[in-house]
């Protein structure tokens, strides 16, 4: 299952990359792209971490229910409360859009702020649909159905791509803004329809006295606060970027999203699959199963993250040029984005550890620890931004973010080790062996890349794609062979059911 979900996530991420490619092609890293990114980021900041926290608490509560009727009642009660909450927030944003944009991007000029405010008032409407999307996605995961929640972003991104093209062709920003709520509705339609296969039926209910709803509220609050801290980190980075250079928000966003494609394609599928497993094991108090699943999943994400980190650093410039190096995206923007990507890539192993650690804490209903660790990481990021941006500019923001994530990963790992007493030596040997294998692979890739040019690489786009793909594939084969020689069975880890 893990192998299938990773492949499907990779396919879904291709469409996500295409969305950013179309945006950079038509709008580059200028005022409109900055305004669009901020206008679409604010709904994510306000709503997604709330919905994510509530939905993450949904699975531990759902494991305690006995019948389909109880599950349907919980789901409908939950989304009814979220719908009312969303409506209230949307009304507030409609009234105070200029002030909210000013908070998120204080470095915007008056014209850019006006464009962003207009886009925000239209795009925020999609948040009504997103509350249903998060709950349905977690419900399907709880039912051990991971395929549709994994690929649900494909129709969403296709809708957004169409809105970008129409906006550019008509020279109007209206399609850009309304593309967001339309794309959210496509996600809702797919997930809602498929949920009926597992017995879900909609009926309106609002029961504020429900004990299950109160448990979700209690458990989700620390998750929401911890997630909001992560979003505040992103906001702070964008605020610094808006002062450093015009288009800085776009540059930081493009490079961080490139890393995010790797993170969500290779790391998050594993974290998503193990969450219901650990939650049920924790509810049944099966400590051995928690230890086993945690060690296997953490070993797998470290093994995957190591070579991807190396390849992102080696091919940062080529990857940015392949994804964004055309149209209105300038050479300066490409160079700055590649610098940021190299610094962001350092944190991929940290992201892997955090993804598994966070899901483990959630499954064990220990939400407060994640909050405290996230606050500590936020302080590290703020200090890093002030110090490093003075010397490395946008690259300093990326390096600071990587240091923050790595700090969070080390802290999570240590606390979990003390909490569940897993075999620390097993993870340590995996980390050492995968680091050695990744280093040897990096040396091979760097030497071959300097001495071979396929189809006029790097000037020719096709040659650049072929060079990166073929040499990276050879490097990954060498990496796998070395790990096999070190007695690490990757195939067994990936394709054996958790």
Coordinates of C-alpha atoms in Angstrom, one line a residue:
X1 CA 0.0 0.0 0.0
X2 CA 2.8 2.4 0.9
X3 CA 4.5 1.9 -2.5
X4 CA 1.2 2.6 -4.4
X5 CA 0.3 5.7 -2.3
X6 CA 3.9 7.1 -2.9
X7 CA 3.5 6.6 -6.7
X8 CA 0.0 8.2 -6.8
X9 CA 1.2 11.1 -4.6
X10 CA 4.1 11.6 -7.0
X11 CA 1.6 11.8 -9.9
X12 CA -0.6 14.3 -7.9
X13 CA 2.5 16.4 -7.2
X14 CA 3.3 16.7 -10.9
X15 CA 0.0 18.5 -11.3
X16 CA 0.8 20.7 -8.3
X17 CA 4.1 21.5 -10.0
X18 CA 2.3 22.3 -13.2
X19 CA 0.2 24.8 -11.4
X20 CA 3.3 26.7 -10.2
X21 CA 4.9 26.4 -13.6
X22 CA 1.9 28.0 -15.3
X23 CA 1.8 30.8 -12.6
X24 CA 5.5 31.5 -13.0
X25 CA 5.3 31.4 -16.8
X26 CA 2.5 33.9 -17.1
X27 CA 3.2 36.1 -14.1
X28 CA 6.8 35.5 -13.1
X29 CA 7.8 36.8 -9.7
X30 CA 6.1 40.2 -9.8
X31 CA 3.3 42.0 -8.0
X32 CA 0.4 40.0 -9.3
X33 CA 2.0 36.6 -8.4
X34 CA 2.9 38.0 -5.0
X35 CA -0.7 39.2 -4.5
X36 CA -2.1 35.9 -5.7
X37 CA 0.2 33.8 -3.4
X38 CA -0.7 35.9 -0.4
X39 CA -4.4 35.9 -1.2
X40 CA -4.5 32.1 -1.5
X41 CA -2.2 31.6 1.5
X42 CA -4.3 33.5 4.0
X43 CA -7.3 31.1 3.7
X44 CA -4.8 28.2 4.2
X45 CA -3.3 29.9 7.3
X46 CA -6.7 30.7 8.8
X47 CA -8.6 27.5 8.0
X48 CA -6.4 24.6 7.1
X49 CA -4.5 24.3 10.4
X50 CA -7.9 24.4 12.2
X51 CA -9.5 21.8 9.9
X52 CA -6.3 19.7 10.0
X53 CA -6.3 19.8 13.8
X54 CA -10.0 18.9 14.1
X55 CA -9.7 16.2 11.4
X56 CA -6.6 14.7 13.1
X57 CA -8.6 14.4 16.3
X58 CA -11.4 12.8 14.4
X59 CA -9.7 9.5 13.9
X60 CA -8.8 8.8 17.6
X61 CA -12.5 9.6 18.4
X62 CA -13.8 7.5 15.5
X63 CA -11.9 4.4 16.7
X64 CA -14.2 4.4 19.8
X65 CA -17.5 4.3 17.8
X66 CA -19.3 1.0 17.3
X67 CA -21.8 1.6 14.5
X68 CA -22.1 3.3 11.1
X69 CA -25.0 5.5 12.4
X70 CA -22.7 6.8 15.2
X71 CA -20.0 7.6 12.6
X72 CA -22.4 9.4 10.3
X73 CA -23.8 11.4 13.3
X74 CA -20.3 12.4 14.3
X75 CA -19.3 13.4 10.8
X76 CA -22.4 15.5 10.1
X77 CA -22.3 17.2 13.5
X78 CA -18.7 18.0 13.0
X79 CA -19.0 19.5 9.5
X80 CA -22.2 21.5 10.5
X81 CA -20.2 23.2 13.3
X82 CA -17.3 23.8 10.9
X83 CA -19.6 25.3 8.3
X84 CA -21.0 27.9 10.7
X85 CA -17.5 28.7 11.9
X86 CA -16.3 29.2 8.2
X87 CA -19.2 31.4 7.4
X88 CA -18.4 33.7 10.3
X89 CA -14.7 34.0 9.4
X90 CA -15.6 34.7 5.7
X91 CA -17.9 37.6 6.7
X92 CA -15.1 39.1 8.9
X93 CA -12.6 38.8 6.0
X94 CA -14.9 40.4 3.5
X95 CA -15.1 43.4 5.8
X96 CA -11.4 43.6 6.8
X97 CA -9.6 42.3 3.8
X98 CA -7.2 45.3 3.4
X99 CA -6.1 45.2 7.1
X100 CA -5.6 41.4 6.9
X101 CA -3.4 41.7 3.8
X102 CA -1.4 44.4 5.6
X103 CA -0.7 42.0 8.4
X104 CA 0.5 39.2 6.2
X105 CA 2.5 41.3 3.7
X106 CA 3.4 44.7 5.2
X107 CA 5.9 45.4 2.5
X108 CA 3.3 45.5 -0.3
X109 CA 2.9 48.7 -2.3
X110 CA -0.6 50.3 -2.4
X111 CA -1.4 48.8 -5.9
X112 CA -0.3 45.3 -4.9
X113 CA -2.3 45.5 -1.7
X114 CA -5.4 46.4 -3.6
X115 CA -5.0 43.5 -6.0
X116 CA -4.4 41.1 -3.1
X117 CA -7.4 42.3 -1.2
X118 CA -9.7 41.9 -4.2
X119 CA -8.4 38.3 -4.8
X120 CA -8.8 37.4 -1.1
X121 CA -12.4 38.5 -0.9
X122 CA -13.2 36.1 -3.8
X123 CA -10.9 33.2 -3.0
X124 CA -11.9 33.0 0.7
X125 CA -15.4 31.7 -0.3
X126 CA -13.7 28.3 -1.1
X127 CA -13.1 27.8 2.6
X128 CA -16.8 26.7 3.0
X129 CA -16.0 23.6 0.9
X130 CA -12.6 22.9 2.4
X131 CA -14.1 22.0 5.9
X132 CA -15.9 19.1 4.2
X133 CA -12.8 18.1 2.2
X134 CA -10.6 17.7 5.3
X135 CA -13.2 15.6 7.3
X136 CA -14.0 13.4 4.3
X137 CA -10.3 12.8 3.5
X138 CA -9.6 11.7 7.1
X139 CA -12.8 9.6 7.2
X140 CA -11.6 7.7 4.1
X141 CA -8.2 7.2 5.7
X142 CA -9.9 5.8 8.8
X143 CA -11.7 3.4 6.5
X144 CA -8.3 2.3 5.1
X145 CA -9.0 4.0 1.8
X146 CA -6.0 6.1 0.8
X147 CA -6.2 6.3 -3.0
X148 CA -8.8 9.0 -3.6
X149 CA -7.6 11.3 -0.7
X150 CA -4.1 11.0 -2.3
X151 CA -5.1 12.0 -5.8
X152 CA -7.9 14.4 -4.9
X153 CA -5.7 17.4 -5.6
X154 CA -5.4 16.5 -9.3
X155 CA -8.8 17.9 -10.4
X156 CA -8.3 20.8 -8.0
X157 CA -4.9 21.7 -9.6
X158 CA -6.3 21.3 -13.1
X159 CA -9.1 23.8 -12.3
X160 CA -6.5 26.3 -10.9
X161 CA -4.3 25.8 -14.0
X162 CA -7.3 26.6 -16.2
X163 CA -8.0 29.8 -14.2
X164 CA -4.4 30.9 -14.5
X165 CA -4.5 30.5 -18.3
X166 CA -7.9 32.2 -18.7
X167 CA -6.7 35.1 -16.5
X168 CA -3.6 35.6 -18.6
X169 CA -5.4 35.4 -21.9
X170 CA -8.2 37.7 -20.8
X171 CA -5.8 40.0 -18.9
X172 CA -8.2 39.9 -15.9
X173 CA -7.4 38.8 -12.4
X174 CA -11.0 37.7 -11.8
X175 CA -10.5 34.1 -13.1
X176 CA -7.4 33.8 -10.8
X177 CA -9.5 34.5 -7.8
X178 CA -12.6 32.5 -8.5
X179 CA -10.5 29.5 -9.6
X180 CA -9.8 28.7 -5.9
X181 CA -13.4 28.2 -4.7
X182 CA -14.2 26.3 -7.9
X183 CA -11.2 24.0 -7.3
X184 CA -12.3 23.4 -3.7
X185 CA -15.7 22.3 -4.9
X186 CA -14.3 19.7 -7.2
X187 CA -12.4 18.2 -4.3
X188 CA -15.6 18.1 -2.2
X189 CA -17.6 16.6 -5.0
X190 CA -15.1 13.7 -5.5
X191 CA -14.6 12.9 -1.8
X192 CA -18.2 13.3 -0.8
X193 CA -19.5 11.1 -3.5
X194 CA -16.9 8.4 -2.8
X195 CA -17.6 8.4 1.0
X196 CA -21.0 7.0 0.3
X197 CA -19.4 3.8 -0.7
X198 CA -18.3 3.3 3.0
X199 CA -21.8 4.0 4.3
X200 CA -21.7 7.7 4.8
X201 CA -25.0 9.5 4.5
X202 CA -25.6 13.2 5.0
X203 CA -28.2 14.6 7.4
X204 CA -28.2 17.9 9.2
X205 CA -27.4 17.9 12.9
X206 CA -26.0 20.4 15.4
X207 CA -25.5 18.9 18.8
X208 CA -23.2 21.2 20.9
X209 CA -23.5 18.9 23.9
X210 CA -22.1 15.8 22.1
X211 CA -19.3 14.2 24.1
X212 CA -17.5 13.2 20.9
X213 CA -17.5 16.7 19.6
X214 CA -16.2 18.0 22.9
X215 CA -13.4 15.4 22.8
X216 CA -12.5 16.5 19.3
X217 CA -12.5 20.1 20.4
X218 CA -10.3 19.3 23.5
X219 CA -7.8 17.2 21.5
X220 CA -7.7 19.4 18.5
X221 CA -6.9 22.7 20.3
X222 CA -3.2 21.9 20.9
X223 CA -3.0 20.6 17.3
X224 CA -4.5 23.7 16.0
X225 CA -2.2 25.9 18.0
X226 CA 0.8 23.8 17.0
X227 CA -0.2 24.0 13.3
X228 CA -0.8 27.7 13.6
X229 CA 2.7 28.1 14.8
X230 CA 4.0 26.4 11.7
X231 CA 1.9 28.7 9.6
X232 CA 3.1 31.7 11.5
X233 CA 6.6 30.6 10.6
X234 CA 5.6 30.8 6.9
X235 CA 4.0 34.2 7.4
X236 CA 7.1 35.5 9.1
X237 CA 9.3 34.2 6.3
X238 CA 7.1 36.0 3.7
X239 CA 7.0 39.2 5.7
X240 CA 10.8 39.2 5.7
X241 CA 10.8 38.4 2.0
X242 CA 8.5 41.2 1.1
X243 CA 11.0 43.7 2.5
X244 CA 14.2 42.1 1.0
X245 CA 13.2 42.3 -2.7
X246 CA 10.2 42.8 -4.9
X247 CA 9.0 39.4 -5.9
X248 CA 10.7 37.9 -2.8
X249 CA 7.5 36.2 -1.6
X250 CA 7.2 34.5 -5.0
X251 CA 10.8 33.3 -5.0
X252 CA 10.6 31.9 -1.4
X253 CA 7.2 30.3 -2.2
X254 CA 8.4 28.7 -5.5
X255 CA 11.5 27.2 -3.8
X256 CA 9.7 26.0 -0.7
X257 CA 6.9 24.5 -2.8
X258 CA 9.6 22.6 -4.7
X259 CA 10.8 21.0 -1.5
X260 CA 7.2 20.5 -0.5
X261 CA 6.6 18.4 -3.6
X262 CA 9.3 16.1 -2.5
X263 CA 8.1 16.0 1.1
X264 CA 4.4 15.4 0.3
X265 CA 5.3 12.9 -2.5
X266 CA 7.7 10.7 -0.5
X267 CA 7.2 11.4 3.2
X268 CA 3.5 12.3 3.9
X269 CA 2.0 9.1 2.3
X270 CA 3.8 7.0 4.9
X271 CA 2.7 9.3 7.8
X272 CA -0.9 9.2 6.5
X273 CA -1.0 5.4 6.3
X274 CA 0.5 4.8 9.8
X275 CA -1.8 7.3 11.6
X276 CA -4.9 5.0 11.8
X277 CA -2.7 2.0 12.6
X278 CA -1.0 3.7 15.6
X279 CA -4.2 5.3 16.7
X280 CA -5.9 1.9 16.9
X281 CA -2.9 0.4 18.6
X282 CA -2.8 3.2 21.1
X283 CA -6.5 2.8 21.9
X284 CA -6.1 -0.9 22.4
X285 CA -2.9 -0.2 24.4
X286 CA -0.7 -2.5 22.2
X287 CA 2.7 -1.0 22.9
X288 CA 4.7 -3.5 20.8
X289 CA 2.7 -2.6 17.7
X290 CA 3.3 1.2 18.3
X291 CA 7.0 0.6 18.6
X292 CA 7.1 -1.6 15.5
X293 CA 5.2 0.7 13.3
X294 CA 7.1 3.8 14.5
X295 CA 10.5 2.2 13.9
X296 CA 9.6 0.8 10.4
X297 CA 8.0 4.1 9.2
X298 CA 10.8 6.3 10.6
X299 CA 13.4 4.0 9.0
X300 CA 11.7 4.2 5.7
X301 CA 11.3 8.0 5.6
X302 CA 15.0 8.5 6.5
X303 CA 16.1 6.1 3.8
X304 CA 13.9 7.9 1.2
X305 CA 14.8 11.4 2.4
X306 CA 18.6 11.0 2.3
X307 CA 19.1 10.6 -1.5
X308 CA 16.3 13.1 -2.3
X309 CA 18.1 15.7 -0.2
X310 CA 21.4 15.1 -2.0
X311 CA 19.8 15.3 -5.4
X312 CA 17.9 18.5 -4.6
X313 CA 21.1 20.2 -3.5
X314 CA 23.1 19.0 -6.6
X315 CA 20.4 19.8 -9.1
X316 CA 18.8 22.8 -7.4
X317 CA 19.5 25.2 -10.4
X318 CA 18.4 22.6 -13.0
X319 CA 15.2 21.8 -11.1
X320 CA 14.2 25.4 -10.8
X321 CA 15.0 26.0 -14.5
X322 CA 13.0 22.9 -15.5
X323 CA 10.0 24.0 -13.4
X324 CA 10.0 27.7 -13.7
X325 CA 12.7 28.9 -16.1
X326 CA 10.5 30.4 -18.9
X327 CA 8.1 33.2 -19.7
X328 CA 8.1 36.0 -17.2
X329 CA 10.3 34.2 -14.7
X330 CA 13.7 36.0 -14.9
X331 CA 17.2 34.6 -14.7
X332 CA 17.7 36.5 -11.4
X333 CA 14.6 34.9 -10.0
X334 CA 15.8 31.5 -11.0
X335 CA 19.2 32.0 -9.4
X336 CA 17.7 33.2 -6.1
X337 CA 15.1 30.4 -6.1
X338 CA 17.9 27.8 -6.6
X339 CA 19.9 29.2 -3.7
X340 CA 16.8 29.1 -1.5
X341 CA 16.0 25.5 -2.6
X342 CA 19.5 24.3 -1.6
X343 CA 19.0 25.7 1.9
X344 CA 15.5 24.3 2.2
X345 CA 16.6 20.9 1.0
X346 CA 18.8 20.5 4.1
X347 CA 15.7 20.1 6.2
X348 CA 14.1 17.2 4.3
X349 CA 15.3 14.6 6.7
X350 CA 14.1 16.8 9.6
X351 CA 10.7 17.1 7.8
X352 CA 10.6 13.3 7.6
X353 CA 11.2 12.8 11.3
X354 CA 8.7 15.5 12.2
X355 CA 6.0 14.0 9.9
X356 CA 6.2 10.6 11.6
X357 CA 6.7 12.0 15.1
X358 CA 3.8 14.3 14.8
X359 CA 1.4 11.6 13.7
X360 CA 2.6 9.4 16.5
X361 CA 1.9 12.0 19.1
X362 CA -1.5 12.7 17.6
X363 CA -2.4 8.9 17.6
X364 CA -1.4 8.7 21.3
X365 CA -3.6 11.8 22.0
X366 CA -0.5 13.7 23.3
X367 CA -1.3 17.0 21.6
X368 CA 0.3 19.4 24.1
X369 CA 3.9 18.2 23.6
X370 CA 3.7 19.0 19.8
X371 CA 2.5 22.5 20.7
X372 CA 5.4 23.2 23.1
X373 CA 7.9 21.8 20.5
X374 CA 6.4 24.0 17.7
X375 CA 6.6 27.1 19.9
X376 CA 10.3 26.4 20.5
X377 CA 10.9 25.9 16.8
X378 CA 9.1 29.2 16.1
X379 CA 11.5 31.1 18.4
X380 CA 14.5 29.5 16.7
X381 CA 13.1 30.5 13.2
X382 CA 12.5 34.1 14.2
X383 CA 16.0 34.5 15.6
X384 CA 17.4 32.8 12.6
X385 CA 15.5 35.1 10.2
X386 CA 16.8 38.3 11.9
X387 CA 20.4 37.0 11.9
X388 CA 20.8 35.1 8.7
X389 CA 18.7 37.3 6.4
X390 CA 21.3 40.1 7.0
X391 CA 24.0 38.0 5.4
X392 CA 22.3 35.6 3.1
X393 CA 19.1 37.6 2.2
X394 CA 16.4 35.2 0.9
X395 CA 18.8 32.3 1.4
X396 CA 19.0 33.2 5.0
X397 CA 15.2 32.8 5.4
X398 CA 15.4 29.3 3.9
X399 CA 18.4 28.3 6.0
X400 CA 16.6 29.6 9.1
X401 CA 13.6 27.5 8.3
X402 CA 15.7 24.4 7.9
X403 CA 17.4 25.0 11.2
X404 CA 14.0 25.4 12.8
X405 CA 12.6 22.1 11.4
X406 CA 15.8 20.2 12.3
X407 CA 15.5 21.5 15.9
X408 CA 11.9 20.4 16.0
X409 CA 12.9 16.9 14.6
X410 CA 15.6 16.3 17.2
X411 CA 13.4 17.4 20.1
X412 CA 10.5 15.2 18.9
X413 CA 12.7 12.2 18.5
X414 CA 14.3 12.6 21.9
X415 CA 10.9 12.9 23.7
X416 CA 9.4 10.0 21.8
X417 CA 12.4 7.9 22.6
X418 CA 11.9 8.6 26.3
X419 CA 8.1 8.1 26.0
X420 CA 7.8 4.8 24.1
X421 CA 11.3 3.3 24.7
X422 CA 11.9 2.2 21.1
X423 CA 15.2 0.8 19.9
X424 CA 17.3 3.9 19.4
X425 CA 20.2 1.9 18.0
X426 CA 18.2 0.6 15.1
X427 CA 17.3 4.1 13.9
X428 CA 20.9 5.3 14.5
X429 CA 22.3 2.6 12.2
X430 CA 19.7 3.3 9.5
X431 CA 20.7 7.0 9.7
X432 CA 24.5 6.3 9.5
X433 CA 24.1 3.7 6.6
X434 CA 21.8 5.9 4.6
X435 CA 24.1 8.9 5.0
X436 CA 27.1 6.9 3.8
X437 CA 25.2 5.6 0.8
X438 CA 23.8 9.1 0.0
X439 CA 27.4 10.6 0.2
X440 CA 28.8 8.0 -2.3
X441 CA 25.8 8.5 -4.6
X442 CA 26.3 12.3 -4.5
X443 CA 30.0 11.9 -5.5
X444 CA 29.0 9.7 -8.4
X445 CA 26.3 12.0 -9.6
X446 CA 28.5 15.1 -9.3
X447 CA 31.4 13.6 -11.2
X448 CA 29.2 12.2 -14.0
X449 CA 27.2 15.4 -14.2
X450 CA 30.4 17.4 -14.8
X451 CA 31.7 15.1 -17.5
X452 CA 28.6 14.3 -19.5
X453 CA 26.3 16.6 -21.5
X454 CA 23.1 15.2 -22.9
X455 CA 21.4 17.1 -25.8
X456 CA 23.4 20.3 -25.1
X457 CA 22.8 20.3 -21.4
X458 CA 22.2 22.7 -19.6
X459 CA 21.1 25.1 -22.3
X460 CA 18.5 22.8 -23.9
X461 CA 15.4 22.1 -21.8
X462 CA 15.0 18.5 -23.0
X463 CA 18.7 17.9 -22.5
X464 CA 18.4 19.3 -18.9
X465 CA 15.4 17.0 -18.1
X466 CA 17.1 14.0 -19.6
X467 CA 20.4 14.7 -17.8
X468 CA 18.8 15.2 -14.4
X469 CA 16.5 12.1 -14.8
X470 CA 19.0 9.7 -16.2
X471 CA 21.9 10.5 -13.9
X472 CA 19.6 10.8 -10.8
X473 CA 18.2 7.3 -11.7
X474 CA 21.7 5.9 -11.9
X475 CA 22.6 7.5 -8.6
X476 CA 19.5 6.1 -6.9
X477 CA 20.3 2.6 -8.2
X478 CA 23.8 2.9 -6.7
X479 CA 22.2 4.1 -3.5
X480 CA 19.9 1.1 -3.3
X481 CA 22.7 -1.3 -4.1
X482 CA 24.9 0.1 -1.4
X483 CA 22.0 -0.2 1.1
X484 CA 21.4 -3.8 0.1
X485 CA 25.0 -4.5 0.7
X486 CA 24.6 -3.0 4.1
X487 CA 21.8 -5.4 4.7
X488 CA 18.9 -2.9 4.5
X489 CA 16.0 -4.4 2.6
X490 CA 14.3 -1.4 1.0
X491 CA 11.8 -3.4 -1.0
X492 CA 10.5 -5.1 2.1
X493 CA 10.1 -1.8 4.0
X494 CA 8.2 -0.2 1.1
X495 CA 5.8 -2.9 0.0
X496 CA 5.2 -4.8 3.2
X497 CA 1.9 -3.8 4.7
X498 CA 2.4 -1.8 8.0

